[in-house]
């Protein structure tokens, strides 16, 4: 993409309303704009990241045996009246009515709807287990929407629902999702720590939140520092091996790790040696729940068991904050100059900077490299604008692509270009061909 044509409205000034780095940087880097409190329009650069995050989430859900579907954003109130939580859900629910004065709502979550669909379609225990998910916009009329996409009112969520015949099956589904979450976040370059958590309005009696440690997080957490050293992607996961998965969960949950609602000072002190106690703040990027028959019983989601007797199914639900993750990744990876995208979620792979747009040699060299990199499958943001180098460097730092290739008249005469990593781990002057080969090899992957 040529920057001269790209819609990238960057800001030099820091917007006043933005209190934390991710909110500031998403506005300044032209990723999004606010439409109303807690409601955002995603601009092209932001949407690229959102889609990458979504693709990783989808890939790991599919790998774990979940099947994708798509439920609507608008739901009939009647479903929630039948499950019994229409009144209990409170003012966070956006309640609306249509022209026939039928009561509707903008879905904050989908347990009720999917339980109803399931009740009308699945008859036999032989059809179990099932894991179904969708990635859809939700609305929660939060009292205090803030921190940009971190606590929005409209936000993109991946929500998955499991249906099993008995508790053992439900626990297997829960464990499978637990492992799937560890892999999902690790693939985005994040260390997400599972912590015992309260179930809130979703209900049930077993739940974990997946937390990224960050001072700006809204959740207070207490844990054994040992949990920070778990290597998730290092352990090979075979979803066909229930015992192996249960063992992985066993090791991940063996150390104390709880959110403030579940925290008990006495247990913390007796279970965790003083030098290993960690108390801090974190961002909740996902939460898993087991809630048994809470929805299946009132909504009649039953299957015929082996002897023909009706059995209400055992359920769980599993959420990931897809749009929140974009903010969380930035919180975890930025410096004073801008964003530092982890490679797997970066909106483009390479920023190609032409230091003297309009100079025949520079233009020819840059155009040639741009074509070669794109042919190799790399996403390139090509700064071909007629701007001062200082402006180009500042924008490149702000937007934060993993690789930067700088081409100027002086270097070109010596046959050299500058190749840099945004995280500063590499800053080299190299021959042009070598730079291209290196990019194709490392970033093309
Ligand atoms: N039905 C269950 C699981 S599918 C559920 O709704 N869980 S939840 O309430 O924990 O939400 C799932 C995830 O959505 C959270 O872990 C969080 O990452 C994200 N989320 C929740 N509220 C917001 C919000 N206001 N803004 C952005 N993301 C949010």
Short mmCIF file of C-alpha atoms and ligand atoms in Angstrom, two decimals:
data_model
loop_
_atom_site.label_atom_id
_atom_site.label_comp_id
_atom_site.label_asym_id
_atom_site.label_seq_id
_atom_site.Cartn_x
_atom_site.Cartn_y
_atom_site.Cartn_z
CA UNK A 1 0.00 0.00 0.00
CA UNK A 2 1.34 3.41 -0.96
CA UNK A 3 1.10 5.77 1.98
CA UNK A 4 0.40 8.67 -0.38
CA UNK A 5 -2.94 7.01 -1.17
CA UNK A 6 -3.70 5.27 2.11
CA UNK A 7 -6.38 6.54 4.45
CA UNK A 8 -4.28 6.96 7.58
CA UNK A 9 -5.32 10.05 9.55
CA UNK A 10 -2.49 10.20 12.13
CA UNK A 11 -2.49 12.83 14.88
CA UNK A 12 0.54 14.73 16.16
CA UNK A 13 -1.16 15.87 19.33
CA UNK A 14 -2.25 13.52 22.08
CA UNK A 15 -6.05 13.54 22.33
CA UNK A 16 -7.12 14.83 25.77
CA UNK A 17 -9.71 12.16 26.43
CA UNK A 18 -7.22 9.30 26.14
CA UNK A 19 -5.92 8.28 29.56
CA UNK A 20 -3.92 5.17 28.68
CA UNK A 21 -1.29 4.35 26.06
CA UNK A 22 -3.37 2.03 23.88
CA UNK A 23 -6.24 4.51 23.61
CA UNK A 24 -3.84 7.35 22.81
CA UNK A 25 -1.89 5.35 20.26
CA UNK A 26 -4.93 3.89 18.51
CA UNK A 27 -6.26 7.42 17.97
CA UNK A 28 -2.89 8.92 17.05
CA UNK A 29 -1.97 6.09 14.65
CA UNK A 30 -5.26 6.53 12.77
CA UNK A 31 -6.64 3.12 13.73
CA UNK A 32 -10.04 4.24 14.93
CA UNK A 33 -12.30 7.15 15.77
CA UNK A 34 -14.96 7.46 18.43
CA UNK A 35 -18.57 7.60 17.20
CA UNK A 36 -20.18 7.90 20.67
CA UNK A 37 -19.02 7.01 24.19
CA UNK A 38 -17.62 3.47 24.00
CA UNK A 39 -18.57 3.08 20.32
CA UNK A 40 -15.87 3.20 17.66
CA UNK A 41 -15.40 3.21 13.90
CA UNK A 42 -12.46 1.05 12.82
CA UNK A 43 -10.36 2.76 10.15
CA UNK A 44 -8.34 0.71 7.61
CA UNK A 45 -5.19 0.32 9.74
CA UNK A 46 -7.14 -0.66 12.86
CA UNK A 47 -9.35 -3.05 10.93
CA UNK A 48 -6.29 -4.89 9.60
CA UNK A 49 -5.18 -5.63 13.16
CA UNK A 50 -8.69 -6.56 14.30
CA UNK A 51 -8.93 -9.04 11.41
CA UNK A 52 -5.55 -10.57 12.24
CA UNK A 53 -6.52 -11.06 15.87
CA UNK A 54 -9.84 -12.52 14.78
CA UNK A 55 -8.09 -14.92 12.36
CA UNK A 56 -5.84 -16.30 15.11
CA UNK A 57 -8.82 -16.73 17.43
CA UNK A 58 -10.76 -18.53 14.66
CA UNK A 59 -7.84 -20.75 13.72
CA UNK A 60 -7.36 -21.95 17.29
CA UNK A 61 -11.10 -22.46 17.86
CA UNK A 62 -11.29 -24.59 14.72
CA UNK A 63 -8.20 -26.53 15.70
CA UNK A 64 -9.79 -27.33 19.08
CA UNK A 65 -12.83 -28.81 17.32
CA UNK A 66 -15.25 -25.86 17.62
CA UNK A 67 -17.60 -25.09 14.74
CA UNK A 68 -18.25 -21.54 13.61
CA UNK A 69 -21.74 -20.12 13.13
CA UNK A 70 -23.18 -16.62 13.25
CA UNK A 71 -26.00 -15.42 15.48
CA UNK A 72 -27.63 -11.99 15.14
CA UNK A 73 -26.79 -8.92 17.22
CA UNK A 74 -30.48 -8.27 17.94
CA UNK A 75 -32.36 -10.78 20.09
CA UNK A 76 -35.99 -11.13 21.21
CA UNK A 77 -36.51 -10.35 24.92
CA UNK A 78 -38.70 -13.43 25.15
CA UNK A 79 -35.65 -15.73 25.07
CA UNK A 80 -34.19 -14.02 28.09
CA UNK A 81 -37.50 -14.09 29.89
CA UNK A 82 -37.57 -17.86 29.40
CA UNK A 83 -34.05 -18.39 30.72
CA UNK A 84 -34.98 -16.20 33.67
CA UNK A 85 -32.33 -13.49 33.42
CA UNK A 86 -34.11 -10.72 31.50
CA UNK A 87 -34.79 -8.64 34.62
CA UNK A 88 -31.67 -9.71 36.48
CA UNK A 89 -29.33 -8.50 33.73
CA UNK A 90 -30.06 -4.88 34.64
CA UNK A 91 -29.26 -1.57 32.96
CA UNK A 92 -26.23 -2.90 31.05
CA UNK A 93 -28.68 -4.39 28.59
CA UNK A 94 -29.77 -2.14 25.75
CA UNK A 95 -33.49 -2.78 25.48
CA UNK A 96 -35.30 -1.71 22.34
CA UNK A 97 -38.68 -2.24 20.72
CA UNK A 98 -39.67 -2.57 17.09
CA UNK A 99 -42.59 -0.91 15.22
CA UNK A 100 -44.95 -3.62 16.52
CA UNK A 101 -43.77 -2.84 20.03
CA UNK A 102 -42.14 -6.23 20.35
CA UNK A 103 -39.40 -6.15 22.93
CA UNK A 104 -35.91 -6.70 21.56
CA UNK A 105 -32.41 -6.23 22.88
CA UNK A 106 -28.91 -5.77 21.49
CA UNK A 107 -27.17 -8.97 22.60
CA UNK A 108 -24.61 -8.66 25.41
CA UNK A 109 -23.93 -12.44 25.13
CA UNK A 110 -25.68 -15.48 23.57
CA UNK A 111 -26.25 -18.33 26.07
CA UNK A 112 -30.03 -17.95 25.90
CA UNK A 113 -30.27 -17.84 22.12
CA UNK A 114 -27.99 -20.79 21.44
CA UNK A 115 -29.57 -22.91 24.18
CA UNK A 116 -32.92 -22.31 22.47
CA UNK A 117 -31.55 -23.22 19.02
CA UNK A 118 -29.97 -26.32 20.50
CA UNK A 119 -33.19 -27.33 22.32
CA UNK A 120 -35.05 -27.26 18.99
CA UNK A 121 -32.49 -29.17 16.96
CA UNK A 122 -30.63 -31.78 19.00
CA UNK A 123 -32.48 -34.87 20.22
CA UNK A 124 -30.06 -37.62 21.18
CA UNK A 125 -27.07 -38.08 23.45
CA UNK A 126 -25.32 -39.48 20.35
CA UNK A 127 -25.19 -35.91 18.94
CA UNK A 128 -23.03 -34.78 21.85
CA UNK A 129 -20.59 -33.26 22.55
CA UNK A 130 -20.85 -30.05 20.53
CA UNK A 131 -18.75 -26.88 20.66
CA UNK A 132 -20.23 -23.96 18.70
CA UNK A 133 -18.91 -20.42 18.43
CA UNK A 134 -19.35 -17.14 16.68
CA UNK A 135 -17.49 -13.85 16.43
CA UNK A 136 -20.01 -11.05 16.67
CA UNK A 137 -20.48 -7.51 17.96
CA UNK A 138 -21.98 -7.21 21.43
CA UNK A 139 -23.44 -4.26 23.27
CA UNK A 140 -23.21 -3.61 27.01
CA UNK A 141 -24.30 -0.25 28.29
CA UNK A 142 -21.31 0.02 30.64
CA UNK A 143 -21.61 2.62 33.42
CA UNK A 144 -18.15 3.90 32.63
CA UNK A 145 -17.01 3.13 29.12
CA UNK A 146 -13.35 4.13 29.05
CA UNK A 147 -9.86 3.40 27.85
CA UNK A 148 -10.98 3.20 24.21
CA UNK A 149 -11.62 -0.34 22.99
CA UNK A 150 -10.64 -1.79 26.37
CA UNK A 151 -14.00 -1.04 27.96
CA UNK A 152 -16.30 -0.25 25.09
CA UNK A 153 -20.05 -0.40 24.90
CA UNK A 154 -20.06 -1.98 21.45
CA UNK A 155 -17.26 -4.54 21.20
CA UNK A 156 -16.29 -7.61 19.19
CA UNK A 157 -16.39 -10.88 21.10
CA UNK A 158 -15.72 -14.48 20.25
CA UNK A 159 -18.15 -16.57 22.27
CA UNK A 160 -18.20 -20.34 22.26
CA UNK A 161 -20.73 -22.65 23.90
CA UNK A 162 -20.31 -26.30 24.87
CA UNK A 163 -23.01 -28.97 25.16
CA UNK A 164 -22.26 -32.26 26.92
CA UNK A 165 -24.15 -35.15 28.42
CA UNK A 166 -22.61 -35.11 31.88
CA UNK A 167 -20.23 -33.24 34.17
CA UNK A 168 -17.17 -35.24 33.03
CA UNK A 169 -17.88 -34.33 29.42
CA UNK A 170 -18.47 -30.68 30.32
CA UNK A 171 -15.17 -30.59 32.20
CA UNK A 172 -13.39 -32.03 29.16
CA UNK A 173 -14.86 -29.24 27.02
CA UNK A 174 -13.84 -26.66 29.63
CA UNK A 175 -10.28 -28.01 29.70
CA UNK A 176 -10.08 -28.07 25.92
CA UNK A 177 -11.10 -24.41 25.76
CA UNK A 178 -8.69 -23.55 28.54
CA UNK A 179 -5.76 -24.96 26.56
CA UNK A 180 -7.08 -23.41 23.36
CA UNK A 181 -7.04 -19.99 25.09
CA UNK A 182 -3.47 -20.39 26.29
CA UNK A 183 -2.41 -21.14 22.72
CA UNK A 184 -4.51 -18.36 21.21
CA UNK A 185 -3.02 -15.59 23.35
CA UNK A 186 0.53 -16.93 23.09
CA UNK A 187 0.26 -16.84 19.30
CA UNK A 188 -0.41 -13.09 19.53
CA UNK A 189 2.79 -12.60 21.49
CA UNK A 190 0.93 -12.27 24.80
CA UNK A 191 1.42 -13.94 28.14
CA UNK A 192 -2.11 -14.49 29.43
CA UNK A 193 -2.36 -16.00 32.89
CA UNK A 194 -5.41 -18.06 33.86
CA UNK A 195 -6.83 -16.95 37.22
CA UNK A 196 -9.74 -18.29 39.25
CA UNK A 197 -12.61 -15.85 38.87
CA UNK A 198 -16.19 -15.06 39.82
CA UNK A 199 -18.94 -15.94 37.35
CA UNK A 200 -21.05 -12.75 37.57
CA UNK A 201 -24.17 -12.47 35.39
CA UNK A 202 -23.23 -15.51 33.26
CA UNK A 203 -23.58 -17.76 36.32
CA UNK A 204 -22.18 -21.15 37.32
CA UNK A 205 -19.57 -22.22 39.81
CA UNK A 206 -16.32 -22.70 37.87
CA UNK A 207 -14.62 -19.93 35.97
CA UNK A 208 -11.21 -18.62 34.95
CA UNK A 209 -10.25 -15.25 33.60
CA UNK A 210 -7.24 -14.96 31.29
CA UNK A 211 -5.24 -11.96 32.37
CA UNK A 212 -2.45 -9.96 30.80
CA UNK A 213 -0.43 -8.19 33.44
CA UNK A 214 -0.47 -4.42 32.91
CA UNK A 215 -0.52 -1.49 35.33
CA UNK A 216 -3.40 0.04 33.39
CA UNK A 217 -5.56 -3.11 33.70
CA UNK A 218 -8.88 -2.87 35.51
CA UNK A 219 -8.61 -6.16 37.39
CA UNK A 220 -6.59 -6.60 40.57
CA UNK A 221 -4.76 -9.92 40.63
CA UNK A 222 -2.81 -12.03 43.11
CA UNK A 223 -0.56 -14.90 42.06
CA UNK A 224 2.51 -17.01 42.58
CA UNK A 225 5.29 -15.60 40.38
CA UNK A 226 5.84 -19.17 39.15
CA UNK A 227 2.79 -18.83 36.85
CA UNK A 228 4.64 -16.16 34.89
CA UNK A 229 7.17 -18.76 33.71
CA UNK A 230 4.79 -21.27 32.11
CA UNK A 231 5.73 -22.00 28.51
CA UNK A 232 2.51 -22.48 26.58
CA UNK A 233 3.47 -22.96 22.97
CA UNK A 234 6.44 -25.05 24.04
CA UNK A 235 4.09 -27.81 25.19
CA UNK A 236 2.66 -29.80 22.29
CA UNK A 237 -1.12 -30.03 22.48
CA UNK A 238 -2.99 -33.03 21.13
CA UNK A 239 -6.72 -32.38 21.36
CA UNK A 240 -7.36 -36.09 20.96
CA UNK A 241 -5.55 -36.76 24.23
CA UNK A 242 -7.96 -35.87 27.07
CA UNK A 243 -5.57 -37.04 29.78
CA UNK A 244 -2.71 -34.97 28.36
CA UNK A 245 -4.93 -31.92 28.28
CA UNK A 246 -6.12 -32.52 31.85
CA UNK A 247 -2.44 -32.79 32.90
CA UNK A 248 -1.58 -29.48 31.21
CA UNK A 249 -4.49 -27.81 33.02
CA UNK A 250 -3.37 -29.44 36.26
CA UNK A 251 0.06 -27.85 36.02
CA UNK A 252 -1.30 -24.45 34.98
CA UNK A 253 -3.75 -24.35 37.87
CA UNK A 254 -1.46 -25.83 40.52
CA UNK A 255 -0.14 -22.45 41.67
CA UNK A 256 -2.13 -19.69 43.36
CA UNK A 257 -3.59 -17.26 40.81
CA UNK A 258 -6.83 -15.42 41.57
CA UNK A 259 -8.60 -12.21 40.70
CA UNK A 260 -9.62 -9.84 43.51
CA UNK A 261 -13.13 -11.35 43.82
CA UNK A 262 -11.74 -14.80 44.58
CA UNK A 263 -8.66 -13.71 46.49
CA UNK A 264 -8.22 -14.88 50.11
CA UNK A 265 -5.35 -13.26 51.96
CA UNK A 266 -4.87 -16.20 54.36
CA UNK A 267 -4.64 -18.78 51.57
CA UNK A 268 -2.30 -16.53 49.57
CA UNK A 269 0.08 -16.25 52.50
CA UNK A 270 0.03 -19.91 53.42
CA UNK A 271 0.32 -21.26 49.85
CA UNK A 272 2.83 -18.82 48.37
CA UNK A 273 6.29 -18.13 49.84
CA UNK A 274 6.76 -14.40 50.53
CA UNK A 275 9.36 -13.86 47.79
CA UNK A 276 7.07 -15.38 45.16
CA UNK A 277 3.93 -13.36 45.94
CA UNK A 278 2.86 -11.13 43.12
CA UNK A 279 0.13 -8.54 43.45
CA UNK A 280 -0.69 -6.26 40.54
CA UNK A 281 -3.15 -5.29 37.88
CA UNK A 282 -4.19 -6.98 34.66
CA UNK A 283 -6.39 -6.87 31.58
CA UNK A 284 -9.00 -9.60 31.22
CA UNK A 285 -8.81 -10.77 27.60
CA UNK A 286 -10.91 -13.90 28.00
CA UNK A 287 -13.10 -15.80 30.43
CA UNK A 288 -14.34 -19.39 30.55
CA UNK A 289 -17.40 -20.60 32.49
CA UNK A 290 -18.91 -23.93 33.45
CA UNK A 291 -22.54 -23.48 34.49
CA UNK A 292 -24.07 -26.95 34.13
CA UNK A 293 -27.83 -26.86 33.62
CA UNK A 294 -28.44 -23.20 34.40
CA UNK A 295 -29.89 -22.51 30.92
CA UNK A 296 -30.68 -26.02 29.66
CA UNK A 297 -33.17 -26.79 32.46
CA UNK A 298 -35.42 -23.71 32.20
CA UNK A 299 -35.20 -23.69 28.39
CA UNK A 300 -35.84 -27.41 27.90
CA UNK A 301 -32.54 -28.24 26.22
CA UNK A 302 -32.76 -31.99 26.73
CA UNK A 303 -31.54 -35.01 24.83
CA UNK A 304 -32.71 -38.61 25.06
CA UNK A 305 -30.13 -40.57 27.07
CA UNK A 306 -29.03 -44.18 26.32
CA UNK A 307 -32.19 -45.53 27.97
CA UNK A 308 -34.44 -42.98 26.31
CA UNK A 309 -34.80 -40.86 29.44
CA UNK A 310 -34.63 -37.04 28.95
CA UNK A 311 -31.40 -35.46 30.21
CA UNK A 312 -30.85 -31.68 30.42
CA UNK A 313 -27.46 -30.97 28.84
CA UNK A 314 -24.41 -29.70 30.70
CA UNK A 315 -23.12 -26.39 29.35
CA UNK A 316 -20.26 -23.94 29.49
CA UNK A 317 -19.40 -20.73 27.67
CA UNK A 318 -16.09 -19.26 26.63
CA UNK A 319 -15.48 -15.64 25.67
CA UNK A 320 -12.58 -13.73 24.16
CA UNK A 321 -12.59 -9.93 23.85
CA UNK A 322 -11.41 -9.63 20.24
CA UNK A 323 -11.55 -5.82 20.01
CA UNK A 324 -10.21 -5.45 23.58
CA UNK A 325 -7.22 -7.58 22.55
CA UNK A 326 -6.12 -4.95 20.05
CA UNK A 327 -5.80 -2.48 22.94
CA UNK A 328 -4.27 -5.07 25.25
CA UNK A 329 -1.56 -5.95 22.73
CA UNK A 330 -0.62 -2.27 22.48
CA UNK A 331 -0.58 -1.91 26.29
CA UNK A 332 1.86 -4.81 26.40
CA UNK A 333 4.00 -3.62 23.49
CA UNK A 334 4.77 0.06 22.93
CA UNK A 335 7.34 2.73 23.79
CA UNK A 336 7.25 6.52 24.06
CA UNK A 337 7.32 6.89 20.27
CA UNK A 338 4.51 4.52 19.36
CA UNK A 339 3.27 0.99 18.92
CA UNK A 340 5.60 -2.05 18.58
CA UNK A 341 3.45 -4.67 16.81
CA UNK A 342 4.22 -8.33 17.47
CA UNK A 343 4.72 -9.89 14.00
CA UNK A 344 1.62 -12.14 14.00
CA UNK A 345 -0.84 -9.26 14.43
CA UNK A 346 1.00 -6.41 12.69
CA UNK A 347 -1.19 -4.53 10.18
CA UNK A 348 1.66 -4.68 7.60
CA UNK A 349 4.98 -6.50 7.79
CA UNK A 350 7.29 -3.79 6.49
CA UNK A 351 7.43 0.00 6.35
CA UNK A 352 9.42 0.94 3.25
CA UNK A 353 10.63 4.52 3.51
CA UNK A 354 11.73 6.49 0.48
CA UNK A 355 13.79 9.32 1.95
CA UNK A 356 13.69 11.36 -1.24
CA UNK A 357 10.46 10.78 -3.10
CA UNK A 358 10.75 12.43 -6.52
CA UNK A 359 14.43 11.54 -6.95
CA UNK A 360 14.65 9.18 -9.94
CA UNK A 361 17.15 6.77 -8.39
CA UNK A 362 15.34 6.55 -5.05
CA UNK A 363 11.96 6.11 -6.72
CA UNK A 364 13.25 3.38 -9.03
CA UNK A 365 14.95 1.49 -6.19
CA UNK A 366 11.91 1.76 -3.90
CA UNK A 367 9.39 0.82 -6.60
CA UNK A 368 11.50 -2.24 -7.44
CA UNK A 369 11.76 -3.38 -3.82
CA UNK A 370 8.09 -2.70 -3.20
CA UNK A 371 7.17 -5.00 -6.10
CA UNK A 372 9.59 -7.75 -5.01
CA UNK A 373 8.44 -7.77 -1.41
CA UNK A 374 4.81 -7.88 -2.43
CA UNK A 375 5.46 -10.70 -4.86
CA UNK A 376 7.00 -12.62 -1.97
CA UNK A 377 3.71 -12.25 -0.09
CA UNK A 378 4.71 -9.51 2.32
CA UNK A 379 2.37 -6.68 3.28
CA UNK A 380 4.27 -3.46 2.70
CA UNK A 381 3.37 0.08 3.67
CA UNK A 382 5.40 2.19 1.27
CA UNK A 383 6.05 5.75 2.41
CA UNK A 384 6.29 7.43 -0.98
CA UNK A 385 5.06 10.80 0.33
CA UNK A 386 6.81 14.06 -0.35
CA UNK A 387 7.59 14.67 3.34
CA UNK A 388 10.69 15.38 5.41
CA UNK A 389 12.58 12.32 6.73
CA UNK A 390 11.75 13.39 10.31
CA UNK A 391 8.03 13.21 9.60
CA UNK A 392 8.40 9.80 7.95
CA UNK A 393 10.42 8.37 10.82
CA UNK A 394 8.00 9.71 13.42
CA UNK A 395 5.02 8.21 11.59
CA UNK A 396 6.83 4.89 11.18
CA UNK A 397 7.58 4.79 14.92
CA UNK A 398 3.98 5.64 15.73
CA UNK A 399 2.45 3.00 13.43
CA UNK A 400 5.02 0.49 14.67
CA UNK A 401 5.41 -2.11 11.89
CA UNK A 402 7.91 -4.86 12.82
CA UNK A 403 10.40 -4.11 9.99
CA UNK A 404 11.62 -0.87 8.47
CA UNK A 405 13.59 -0.49 5.28
CA UNK A 406 14.99 2.99 4.66
CA UNK A 407 16.26 4.01 1.25
CA UNK A 408 18.00 7.33 0.66
CA UNK A 409 20.24 8.86 -2.02
CA UNK A 410 23.47 8.66 -0.03
CA UNK A 411 23.07 5.00 0.92
CA UNK A 412 22.01 4.05 -2.57
CA UNK A 413 25.28 5.45 -4.02
CA UNK A 414 27.16 3.10 -1.71
CA UNK A 415 24.74 0.28 -2.58
CA UNK A 416 23.40 0.21 0.99
CA UNK A 417 20.02 0.52 2.69
CA UNK A 418 19.04 0.61 6.35
CA UNK A 419 17.17 -2.36 7.80
CA UNK A 420 15.65 -2.06 11.26
CA UNK A 421 13.35 -3.83 13.66
CA UNK A 422 10.85 -1.54 15.40
CA UNK A 423 11.84 -3.11 18.73
CA UNK A 424 15.46 -2.02 17.99
CA UNK A 425 16.80 -5.58 18.15
CA UNK A 426 18.26 -5.10 14.64
CA UNK A 427 19.64 -1.86 13.13
CA UNK A 428 21.85 -2.64 10.15
CA UNK A 429 23.24 -1.01 7.02
CA UNK A 430 23.19 -3.77 4.42
CA UNK A 431 23.43 -4.19 0.65
CA UNK A 432 20.03 -3.76 -0.95
CA UNK A 433 19.66 -7.34 -2.20
CA UNK A 434 20.65 -8.73 1.14
CA UNK A 435 18.00 -6.62 2.91
CA UNK A 436 15.31 -7.86 0.57
CA UNK A 437 16.41 -11.48 0.94
CA UNK A 438 16.44 -11.17 4.70
CA UNK A 439 12.96 -9.72 4.82
CA UNK A 440 11.58 -12.37 2.52
CA UNK A 441 13.17 -15.05 4.65
CA UNK A 442 12.25 -13.80 8.15
CA UNK A 443 9.04 -11.89 7.68
CA UNK A 444 7.63 -13.99 4.86
CA UNK A 445 7.25 -17.03 7.07
N1 LIG B 1 -20.89 -15.44 27.54
C1 LIG B 1 -19.67 -15.34 28.26
C2 LIG B 1 -18.58 -16.12 27.63
S1 LIG B 1 -18.88 -16.44 25.97
C3 LIG B 1 -19.27 -13.88 28.41
O1 LIG B 1 -19.97 -13.02 27.97
N2 LIG B 1 -18.16 -13.66 29.06
S2 LIG B 1 -17.56 -12.25 29.48
O2 LIG B 1 -18.57 -11.41 30.00
O3 LIG B 1 -16.46 -12.52 30.33
O4 LIG B 1 -17.02 -11.55 28.19
C4 LIG B 1 -16.03 -12.20 27.40
C5 LIG B 1 -14.88 -11.27 27.10
O5 LIG B 1 -15.34 -10.13 26.40
C6 LIG B 1 -14.18 -10.71 28.32
O6 LIG B 1 -13.22 -11.62 28.80
C7 LIG B 1 -13.55 -9.44 27.78
O7 LIG B 1 -12.29 -9.73 27.20
C8 LIG B 1 -14.52 -9.01 26.71
N3 LIG B 1 -15.35 -7.89 27.18
C9 LIG B 1 -16.33 -7.91 28.11
N4 LIG B 1 -16.85 -6.68 28.29
C10 LIG B 1 -16.18 -5.85 27.44
C11 LIG B 1 -16.26 -4.45 27.15
N5 LIG B 1 -17.14 -3.67 27.76
N6 LIG B 1 -15.41 -3.94 26.22
C12 LIG B 1 -14.53 -4.74 25.57
N7 LIG B 1 -14.42 -6.06 25.80
C13 LIG B 1 -15.23 -6.61 26.73
#
